[in-house]
Each structure stands twice: as C-alpha cells, then as structure tokens.
C-alpha cells in the first residue's frame, strides 16, 4: 500500500520566525489521513523546532533538504544523518536538481547519501528529472532511467522499499510551467515500470512517486488524479499556508 504525500520544499526561504509561523498555520489546517503524509522540508535552522512543534501531529513529518554521507568528521558546513536523527528529523530530500546543478552533486555522491540516510533509519526523498533540452530531444525517459540506475537501483530490495521518489522535470521547477498531466503520468508510469523490472511488481506498486515542478492549487488536483502520481514535492506554493493547504486538500481528495 503506497502513501500519498504532500511535501513542501522550502529551499532557502524563511527566517526562523517566518518558518515557525508557517508550521503553526499548517498544524491548524487539514491533515493527511490514513497512510498519507504532509512533509515539511525546512531549512536546517527550523528542523529541531519544527519536529517539536509537530510531534503531536501524527500525519506530519519534517524533512531536511540535504545531508552528508559520512558519519562525522572534517566536513565544514555539513550535517550528518545521525545529527538529523538525533533531533527527530524523519526524511531527507536528496538529489534535488538544484543540488546537482549548483553544488555539483553527482549520481555517485547522491547514491552514497541515499544509503547513509536509509542506514540511519530516515526516509530519502530521491529526486530525479531531466533538463529541457533532453525532453526536447525526446530521450527524457532514458535520462531519468540513468539517474535511477546510478542513484537508487544499487539498493537491496529491503532498502529500496524505504524510499520515496520525486520526479521533478527541471524545466518545470520555479518556472510556472507545469508538466501536463499526460507528461507527468507518462514519466511516472515509466518509473513504475522500471521499478517493476528491477524489484518486481509488488515493490513498484508500493513505491510513492511524487511529481514536482510548479505544483499549485490550480493544477494539483489534476496532477494528483493521475494513477501513478502519488502527490507532490512543492516549492514556491509550499511557502504560504493559503497555497499549500489547497494542495494538501487536493491530495486528501484523491483518497
Ligand atoms: P516549484 O514548486 O517552486 O516549481 O519547485 C519545485 C521543487 O523544486 C520542489 O523540490
């Protein structure tokens, strides 16, 4: 049984007090039900207090936006999985295209991070997605397949069963251009087929695959209604309660 998820990625936005105000507003809004989740991907400064503020909210989790794969050591500026685990963070967004592009994270580094996060008992939200020119050239499925093969297909079945995937076409991130429902469904269906080929149909059916890239209140319901789209990883529209709450509602409406 796979979960539906409305995850916010705040990226590098919000002072401490602005962030905590948003957490409070979301606590007072509609919650996910059943096996579903609302996940708040906050900057590092909010993590501990966001965990504390949401500990009586059974369907909310807090996610970091990055971590290092080493357990500890001389890695100035980095956070380890055990540090995140020690304050109750449950998820880590990994392999985001902004980390790949601006911080030169390779598939190999991302694979190490995914493994470290799973070994630490946290849930990786593994991001994949193609740049515009690759979609225009028509080999977007092959490109994303390569990201999966290098990033997560080295995992054992047991480890693989613990992760969440987010498909985020780079050309749709922060641009206002959303993948059409057909484009999202096509890729999500292909991703599920790749998982089935590698780990079997049962695993494919149990894996949550989120769509990301200009998800907004106006398009969330149509995207989430696609059979292989299990919710969203939301950037800009997750920064305000008035735009994230309708997205949570759109996820809940798919129940
Ligand atoms: P936007 O929703 O702002 O396009 O960002 C998507 C994203 O990158 C989420 O991780």
Coordinates of N, CA and C and ligand atoms in Angstrom, one line a residue, residues 9 11 96 98 168 172-175 212-215 233-237, ligand 1:
X9 N 9.0 21.8 -0.1 CA 10.5 22.1 -0.1 C 10.6 23.6 0.0
X11 N 13.2 25.2 0.3 CA 14.5 25.7 -0.2 C 15.1 26.7 0.7
X96 N 18.2 16.7 -5.3 CA 17.4 17.7 -6.0 C 18.3 18.3 -7.1
X98 N 18.7 21.3 -8.0 CA 19.5 22.4 -7.5 C 20.8 22.0 -6.9
X168 N 10.9 15.4 -10.9 CA 10.9 16.9 -11.0 C 11.6 17.3 -12.3
X172 N 10.4 22.5 -15.3 CA 9.1 22.9 -14.7 C 9.4 23.5 -13.3
X173 N 10.6 23.5 -12.8 CA 10.9 23.9 -11.4 C 11.0 25.5 -11.4
X174 N 10.1 26.1 -10.6 CA 10.2 27.5 -10.4 C 9.9 28.4 -11.7
X175 N 9.5 27.7 -12.7 CA 9.2 28.4 -14.0 C 7.8 28.8 -14.2
X212 N 7.0 17.0 -9.0 CA 7.4 18.3 -8.6 C 7.7 19.2 -9.7
X213 N 7.4 20.5 -9.6 CA 7.6 21.4 -10.7 C 6.4 22.3 -10.9
X214 N 6.4 23.4 -10.3 CA 5.3 24.4 -10.4 C 3.9 23.8 -10.0
X215 N 3.9 22.9 -9.0 CA 2.6 22.4 -8.5 C 2.0 23.6 -7.8
X233 N 5.9 17.2 -4.6 CA 7.0 17.9 -3.9 C 7.0 19.3 -4.4
X234 N 6.6 20.2 -3.5 CA 6.2 21.5 -3.9 C 7.1 22.6 -3.4
X235 N 7.6 23.5 -4.2 CA 8.5 24.5 -3.8 C 7.7 25.8 -3.5
X236 N 7.6 26.7 -4.4 CA 7.1 28.0 -4.2 C 5.7 28.0 -3.5
X237 N 4.8 27.1 -3.9 CA 3.5 27.1 -3.3 C 3.4 26.5 -1.9
Ligands
LIG1 P1 8.5 24.8 -7.6 O1 7.2 24.2 -7.0 O2 8.7 26.2 -7.0 O3 8.5 24.8 -9.1 O4 9.7 23.9 -7.1 C1 9.6 22.6 -7.2 C2 10.7 21.9 -6.5 O5 11.9 22.1 -6.9 C3 10.4 21.2 -5.3 O6 11.5 20.5 -4.8

